[in-house]
Amino acid sequence: MIKISWESLNRQILSCTACPLHLNITNKVPGQGNPKADIMIIGEGPGYREDIEGFAFVGPAGHLLTKMLAAIDIERKDVFICNIVKCRPPNNRVPTFSEAEACKNFLRAQLALVKPKIIVLMGSVALKNTIAPQGSITAMRGKWINIKDVWFMPTFHPAALLRDESKKRAAWEDMKLIRQKLEEINGKV
Ligand code: URA
């Protein structure tokens, strides 16, 4: 893939009309954070608050994500946070396969620019649209998968944790694994 600049990529995202999702939004949500982050977090798609503000994970699920990161001593500004689709699906429905496909080159370009060492896949949509089209988040969460020297950690989406508190313990275990891996990679253990 040809590597493009952040400016050009964000311009392309903001003007994209490749799928019908752009027809019903307030703002595109390209993603934000440290452009050279060790950790990239991939969610599903913008929700209500994200659509209004134009930033990823700024609603209730985002607040929980911030707390989860803080609990393992990671600040939001140090990671790169984005989504499978950059436009909010109506009523927060799951993006269709073709909507996700239409958006995928943007995610690929973000990956090529950030070059993260760890990718946290938040929820089933992030898992299925990246490394495991038939994968189950319940079965795959909490286990590292190394692909081309990048470590993938599937975990529950924070919105799922807000709906079902019983998932929080497992999510906490996953967060601890992420902290450990970061230290391993950066030679601190
Ligand atoms: N849920 C997501 O998957 N992404 C966001 O940006 C917000 C909520």
PDB file of C-alpha atoms and ligand atoms in Angstrom:
ATOM      1  CA  MET A   1       0.000   0.000   0.000  1.00  0.00           C
ATOM      2  CA  ILE A   2       1.165   3.543  -0.731  1.00  0.00           C
ATOM      3  CA  LYS A   3       1.840   5.427   2.468  1.00  0.00           C
ATOM      4  CA  ILE A   4       0.014   8.733   2.703  1.00  0.00           C
ATOM      5  CA  SER A   5       0.292  11.613   5.152  1.00  0.00           C
ATOM      6  CA  TRP A   6      -2.061  12.091   8.099  1.00  0.00           C
ATOM      7  CA  GLU A   7      -3.337  15.300   6.505  1.00  0.00           C
ATOM      8  CA  SER A   8      -4.201  13.565   3.268  1.00  0.00           C
ATOM      9  CA  LEU A   9      -5.716  10.563   5.050  1.00  0.00           C
ATOM     10  CA  ASN A  10      -7.900  12.687   7.307  1.00  0.00           C
ATOM     11  CA  ARG A  11      -8.981  14.797   4.338  1.00  0.00           C
ATOM     12  CA  GLN A  12     -10.014  11.628   2.504  1.00  0.00           C
ATOM     13  CA  ILE A  13     -11.919  10.321   5.514  1.00  0.00           C
ATOM     14  CA  LEU A  14     -13.739  13.617   6.019  1.00  0.00           C
ATOM     15  CA  SER A  15     -14.853  13.761   2.387  1.00  0.00           C
ATOM     16  CA  CYS A  16     -15.679  10.055   1.972  1.00  0.00           C
ATOM     17  CA  THR A  17     -18.994   9.083   0.355  1.00  0.00           C
ATOM     18  CA  ALA A  18     -18.107   5.429  -0.312  1.00  0.00           C
ATOM     19  CA  CYS A  19     -21.052   3.985   1.641  1.00  0.00           C
ATOM     20  CA  PRO A  20     -24.469   5.304   2.667  1.00  0.00           C
ATOM     21  CA  LEU A  21     -23.485   5.895   6.305  1.00  0.00           C
ATOM     22  CA  HIS A  22     -22.212   9.395   5.467  1.00  0.00           C
ATOM     23  CA  LEU A  23     -25.759  10.456   4.582  1.00  0.00           C
ATOM     24  CA  ASN A  24     -27.067  10.532   8.148  1.00  0.00           C
ATOM     25  CA  ILE A  25     -24.231  11.834  10.274  1.00  0.00           C
ATOM     26  CA  THR A  26     -23.254  15.055  12.012  1.00  0.00           C
ATOM     27  CA  ASN A  27     -19.495  14.439  11.898  1.00  0.00           C
ATOM     28  CA  LYS A  28     -17.091  11.854  10.613  1.00  0.00           C
ATOM     29  CA  VAL A  29     -14.973  10.336  13.379  1.00  0.00           C
ATOM     30  CA  PRO A  30     -11.534   9.483  11.958  1.00  0.00           C
ATOM     31  CA  GLY A  31      -9.943   8.582  15.304  1.00  0.00           C
ATOM     32  CA  GLN A  32      -7.383  10.395  17.401  1.00  0.00           C
ATOM     33  CA  GLY A  33      -4.430  10.038  19.714  1.00  0.00           C
ATOM     34  CA  ASN A  34      -0.697   9.538  19.586  1.00  0.00           C
ATOM     35  CA  PRO A  35       0.258   9.107  15.901  1.00  0.00           C
ATOM     36  CA  LYS A  36       3.228   6.978  16.983  1.00  0.00           C
ATOM     37  CA  ALA A  37       1.472   5.014  19.724  1.00  0.00           C
ATOM     38  CA  ASP A  38       2.630   1.563  20.822  1.00  0.00           C
ATOM     39  CA  ILE A  39      -1.033   0.697  21.411  1.00  0.00           C
ATOM     40  CA  MET A  40      -3.876   1.125  18.957  1.00  0.00           C
ATOM     41  CA  ILE A  41      -7.423   0.594  20.161  1.00  0.00           C
ATOM     42  CA  ILE A  42     -10.042  -0.331  17.592  1.00  0.00           C
ATOM     43  CA  GLY A  43     -13.742  -0.080  18.372  1.00  0.00           C
ATOM     44  CA  GLU A  44     -16.854  -0.597  16.300  1.00  0.00           C
ATOM     45  CA  GLY A  45     -18.112   2.757  15.125  1.00  0.00           C
ATOM     46  CA  PRO A  46     -19.044   6.176  16.449  1.00  0.00           C
ATOM     47  CA  GLY A  47     -22.058   6.453  18.743  1.00  0.00           C
ATOM     48  CA  TYR A  48     -24.266   9.428  19.571  1.00  0.00           C
ATOM     49  CA  ARG A  49     -21.641  11.562  21.388  1.00  0.00           C
ATOM     50  CA  GLU A  50     -18.880  10.675  18.982  1.00  0.00           C
ATOM     51  CA  ASP A  51     -21.050  11.744  16.052  1.00  0.00           C
ATOM     52  CA  ILE A  52     -21.723  15.100  17.710  1.00  0.00           C
ATOM     53  CA  GLU A  53     -18.134  15.763  18.750  1.00  0.00           C
ATOM     54  CA  GLY A  54     -16.209  14.134  15.896  1.00  0.00           C
ATOM     55  CA  PHE A  55     -13.943  12.153  18.253  1.00  0.00           C
ATOM     56  CA  ALA A  56     -13.831   8.422  19.022  1.00  0.00           C
ATOM     57  CA  PHE A  57     -14.879   7.018  22.405  1.00  0.00           C
ATOM     58  CA  VAL A  58     -16.041  10.231  24.073  1.00  0.00           C
ATOM     59  CA  GLY A  59     -19.430   8.952  25.332  1.00  0.00           C
ATOM     60  CA  PRO A  60     -20.177   6.626  28.271  1.00  0.00           C
ATOM     61  CA  ALA A  61     -18.215   3.702  26.785  1.00  0.00           C
ATOM     62  CA  GLY A  62     -15.324   6.077  26.151  1.00  0.00           C
ATOM     63  CA  HIS A  63     -15.317   7.257  29.756  1.00  0.00           C
ATOM     64  CA  LEU A  64     -15.108   3.672  30.894  1.00  0.00           C
ATOM     65  CA  LEU A  65     -12.282   3.039  28.423  1.00  0.00           C
ATOM     66  CA  THR A  66     -10.371   6.015  29.861  1.00  0.00           C
ATOM     67  CA  LYS A  67     -10.751   4.555  33.366  1.00  0.00           C
ATOM     68  CA  MET A  68      -9.680   1.098  32.230  1.00  0.00           C
ATOM     69  CA  LEU A  69      -6.550   2.544  30.641  1.00  0.00           C
ATOM     70  CA  ALA A  70      -5.804   4.656  33.715  1.00  0.00           C
ATOM     71  CA  ALA A  71      -6.073   1.520  35.852  1.00  0.00           C
ATOM     72  CA  ILE A  72      -3.080   0.090  33.977  1.00  0.00           C
ATOM     73  CA  ASP A  73      -1.236   3.409  34.030  1.00  0.00           C
ATOM     74  CA  ILE A  74      -1.883   4.373  30.456  1.00  0.00           C
ATOM     75  CA  GLU A  75      -3.166   7.791  29.483  1.00  0.00           C
ATOM     76  CA  ARG A  76      -5.537   8.181  26.576  1.00  0.00           C
ATOM     77  CA  LYS A  77      -3.234  10.652  24.880  1.00  0.00           C
ATOM     78  CA  ASP A  78      -0.570   7.946  24.657  1.00  0.00           C
ATOM     79  CA  VAL A  79      -2.663   5.510  22.582  1.00  0.00           C
ATOM     80  CA  PHE A  80      -4.325   5.840  19.190  1.00  0.00           C
ATOM     81  CA  ILE A  81      -8.089   5.234  19.272  1.00  0.00           C
ATOM     82  CA  CYS A  82     -10.244   4.616  16.222  1.00  0.00           C
ATOM     83  CA  ASN A  83     -13.082   2.507  14.876  1.00  0.00           C
ATOM     84  CA  ILE A  84     -13.880   0.046  12.109  1.00  0.00           C
ATOM     85  CA  VAL A  85     -16.286   2.565  10.545  1.00  0.00           C
ATOM     86  CA  LYS A  86     -15.756   6.303  10.702  1.00  0.00           C
ATOM     87  CA  CYS A  87     -19.446   7.273  10.395  1.00  0.00           C
ATOM     88  CA  ARG A  88     -22.133   6.517  12.989  1.00  0.00           C
ATOM     89  CA  PRO A  89     -24.534   3.785  11.864  1.00  0.00           C
ATOM     90  CA  PRO A  90     -28.180   4.836  12.384  1.00  0.00           C
ATOM     91  CA  ASN A  91     -29.321   4.079  15.956  1.00  0.00           C
ATOM     92  CA  ASN A  92     -25.907   2.562  16.666  1.00  0.00           C
ATOM     93  CA  ARG A  93     -26.701  -0.570  14.701  1.00  0.00           C
ATOM     94  CA  VAL A  94     -23.846  -2.899  13.823  1.00  0.00           C
ATOM     95  CA  PRO A  95     -22.129  -1.788  10.614  1.00  0.00           C
ATOM     96  CA  THR A  96     -22.824  -4.078   7.673  1.00  0.00           C
ATOM     97  CA  PHE A  97     -20.083  -6.078   5.996  1.00  0.00           C
ATOM     98  CA  SER A  98     -20.068  -3.729   3.008  1.00  0.00           C
ATOM     99  CA  GLU A  99     -19.935  -0.596   5.183  1.00  0.00           C
ATOM    100  CA  ALA A 100     -16.980  -2.035   7.083  1.00  0.00           C
ATOM    101  CA  GLU A 101     -15.308  -3.040   3.804  1.00  0.00           C
ATOM    102  CA  ALA A 102     -15.814   0.435   2.356  1.00  0.00           C
ATOM    103  CA  CYS A 103     -14.018   1.924   5.376  1.00  0.00           C
ATOM    104  CA  LYS A 104     -11.235  -0.623   5.684  1.00  0.00           C
ATOM    105  CA  ASN A 105      -8.590   1.155   3.645  1.00  0.00           C
ATOM    106  CA  PHE A 106      -8.754   4.026   6.104  1.00  0.00           C
ATOM    107  CA  LEU A 107      -8.020   1.657   8.970  1.00  0.00           C
ATOM    108  CA  ARG A 108      -5.222   0.045   6.950  1.00  0.00           C
ATOM    109  CA  ALA A 109      -3.700   3.463   6.291  1.00  0.00           C
ATOM    110  CA  GLN A 110      -3.958   4.369   9.992  1.00  0.00           C
ATOM    111  CA  LEU A 111      -2.203   1.120  10.876  1.00  0.00           C
ATOM    112  CA  ALA A 112       0.552   1.824   8.371  1.00  0.00           C
ATOM    113  CA  LEU A 113       1.095   5.299   9.828  1.00  0.00           C
ATOM    114  CA  VAL A 114       0.920   4.457  13.541  1.00  0.00           C
ATOM    115  CA  LYS A 115       2.690   1.061  13.296  1.00  0.00           C
ATOM    116  CA  PRO A 116       1.431  -0.055  16.713  1.00  0.00           C
ATOM    117  CA  LYS A 117       3.046  -2.948  18.530  1.00  0.00           C
ATOM    118  CA  ILE A 118      -0.206  -3.873  20.276  1.00  0.00           C
ATOM    119  CA  ILE A 119      -3.720  -3.703  18.847  1.00  0.00           C
ATOM    120  CA  VAL A 120      -6.647  -3.956  21.237  1.00  0.00           C
ATOM    121  CA  LEU A 121      -9.784  -5.158  19.474  1.00  0.00           C
ATOM    122  CA  MET A 122     -12.772  -3.892  21.408  1.00  0.00           C
ATOM    123  CA  GLY A 123     -15.712  -6.192  20.801  1.00  0.00           C
ATOM    124  CA  SER A 124     -17.027  -8.535  18.184  1.00  0.00           C
ATOM    125  CA  VAL A 125     -17.211  -6.068  15.284  1.00  0.00           C
ATOM    126  CA  ALA A 126     -13.551  -5.081  15.697  1.00  0.00           C
ATOM    127  CA  LEU A 127     -12.532  -8.744  15.946  1.00  0.00           C
ATOM    128  CA  LYS A 128     -14.568  -9.939  12.966  1.00  0.00           C
ATOM    129  CA  ASN A 129     -13.514  -7.110  10.690  1.00  0.00           C
ATOM    130  CA  THR A 130      -9.799  -7.528  11.343  1.00  0.00           C
ATOM    131  CA  ILE A 131      -8.242 -10.867  12.220  1.00  0.00           C
ATOM    132  CA  ALA A 132     -11.108 -13.347  12.640  1.00  0.00           C
ATOM    133  CA  PRO A 133     -14.167 -13.010  10.366  1.00  0.00           C
ATOM    134  CA  GLN A 134     -15.837 -15.968  12.089  1.00  0.00           C
ATOM    135  CA  GLY A 135     -14.346 -15.355  15.523  1.00  0.00           C
ATOM    136  CA  SER A 136     -16.243 -15.174  18.790  1.00  0.00           C
ATOM    137  CA  ILE A 137     -15.183 -12.433  21.191  1.00  0.00           C
ATOM    138  CA  THR A 138     -16.185 -14.561  24.170  1.00  0.00           C
ATOM    139  CA  ALA A 139     -13.989 -17.424  22.990  1.00  0.00           C
ATOM    140  CA  MET A 140     -11.050 -15.324  21.770  1.00  0.00           C
ATOM    141  CA  ARG A 141     -10.799 -12.568  24.389  1.00  0.00           C
ATOM    142  CA  GLY A 142      -7.856 -12.618  26.731  1.00  0.00           C
ATOM    143  CA  LYS A 143      -5.561 -14.550  24.371  1.00  0.00           C
ATOM    144  CA  TRP A 144      -2.721 -12.941  22.479  1.00  0.00           C
ATOM    145  CA  ILE A 145      -2.513 -13.443  18.743  1.00  0.00           C
ATOM    146  CA  ASN A 146       0.701 -12.442  17.002  1.00  0.00           C
ATOM    147  CA  ILE A 147       0.433 -11.545  13.348  1.00  0.00           C
ATOM    148  CA  LYS A 148       3.480 -10.200  11.538  1.00  0.00           C
ATOM    149  CA  ASP A 149       5.047  -9.134  14.808  1.00  0.00           C
ATOM    150  CA  VAL A 150       1.994  -7.200  15.976  1.00  0.00           C
ATOM    151  CA  TRP A 151       0.232  -8.398  19.131  1.00  0.00           C
ATOM    152  CA  PHE A 152      -3.568  -8.473  18.973  1.00  0.00           C
ATOM    153  CA  MET A 153      -5.689  -8.638  22.131  1.00  0.00           C
ATOM    154  CA  PRO A 154      -9.411  -9.157  21.587  1.00  0.00           C
ATOM    155  CA  THR A 155     -11.447  -8.008  24.572  1.00  0.00           C
ATOM    156  CA  PHE A 156     -14.994  -7.039  25.447  1.00  0.00           C
ATOM    157  CA  HIS A 157     -16.262  -3.695  24.186  1.00  0.00           C
ATOM    158  CA  PRO A 158     -16.658  -1.216  27.082  1.00  0.00           C
ATOM    159  CA  ALA A 159     -20.318  -0.747  26.092  1.00  0.00           C
ATOM    160  CA  ALA A 160     -20.797  -4.485  26.724  1.00  0.00           C
ATOM    161  CA  LEU A 161     -19.281  -4.000  30.191  1.00  0.00           C
ATOM    162  CA  LEU A 162     -21.769  -1.217  30.886  1.00  0.00           C
ATOM    163  CA  ARG A 163     -24.620  -3.524  29.879  1.00  0.00           C
ATOM    164  CA  ASP A 164     -23.314  -6.569  31.725  1.00  0.00           C
ATOM    165  CA  GLU A 165     -21.204  -5.979  34.835  1.00  0.00           C
ATOM    166  CA  SER A 166     -20.328  -9.656  35.081  1.00  0.00           C
ATOM    167  CA  LYS A 167     -17.938  -9.197  32.128  1.00  0.00           C
ATOM    168  CA  LYS A 168     -15.826  -6.645  33.994  1.00  0.00           C
ATOM    169  CA  ARG A 169     -13.608  -9.146  35.782  1.00  0.00           C
ATOM    170  CA  ALA A 170     -12.518 -10.771  32.516  1.00  0.00           C
ATOM    171  CA  ALA A 171     -11.962  -7.346  30.944  1.00  0.00           C
ATOM    172  CA  TRP A 172      -9.736  -6.396  33.876  1.00  0.00           C
ATOM    173  CA  GLU A 173      -7.649  -9.542  33.327  1.00  0.00           C
ATOM    174  CA  ASP A 174      -7.253  -8.502  29.679  1.00  0.00           C
ATOM    175  CA  MET A 175      -6.143  -5.003  30.673  1.00  0.00           C
ATOM    176  CA  LYS A 176      -3.473  -6.463  32.944  1.00  0.00           C
ATOM    177  CA  LEU A 177      -2.209  -8.626  30.068  1.00  0.00           C
ATOM    178  CA  ILE A 178      -1.953  -5.501  27.925  1.00  0.00           C
ATOM    179  CA  ARG A 179       0.127  -3.733  30.586  1.00  0.00           C
ATOM    180  CA  GLN A 180       2.407  -6.781  30.882  1.00  0.00           C
ATOM    181  CA  LYS A 181       2.907  -7.025  27.139  1.00  0.00           C
ATOM    182  CA  LEU A 182       3.720  -3.340  26.853  1.00  0.00           C
ATOM    183  CA  GLU A 183       6.419  -3.696  29.492  1.00  0.00           C
ATOM    184  CA  GLU A 184       7.748  -6.854  27.838  1.00  0.00           C
ATOM    185  CA  ILE A 185       7.947  -5.155  24.451  1.00  0.00           C
ATOM    186  CA  ASN A 186       9.614  -2.072  25.849  1.00  0.00           C
ATOM    187  CA  GLY A 187      12.161  -4.177  27.693  1.00  0.00           C
ATOM    188  CA  LYS A 188      11.071  -3.407  31.209  1.00  0.00           C
ATOM    189  CA  VAL A 189      10.713  -7.012  32.346  1.00  0.00           C
TER     190      VAL A 189
HETATM  191  N1  URA B   1     -18.297   2.654  20.577  1.00  0.00           N
HETATM  192  C1  URA B   1     -17.352   2.422  19.651  1.00  0.00           C
HETATM  193  O1  URA B   1     -17.167   1.302  19.194  1.00  0.00           O
HETATM  194  N2  URA B   1     -16.624   3.445  19.232  1.00  0.00           N
HETATM  195  C2  URA B   1     -16.757   4.684  19.682  1.00  0.00           C
HETATM  196  O2  URA B   1     -16.046   5.574  19.231  1.00  0.00           O
HETATM  197  C3  URA B   1     -17.753   4.894  20.659  1.00  0.00           C
HETATM  198  C4  URA B   1     -18.505   3.872  21.101  1.00  0.00           C
END
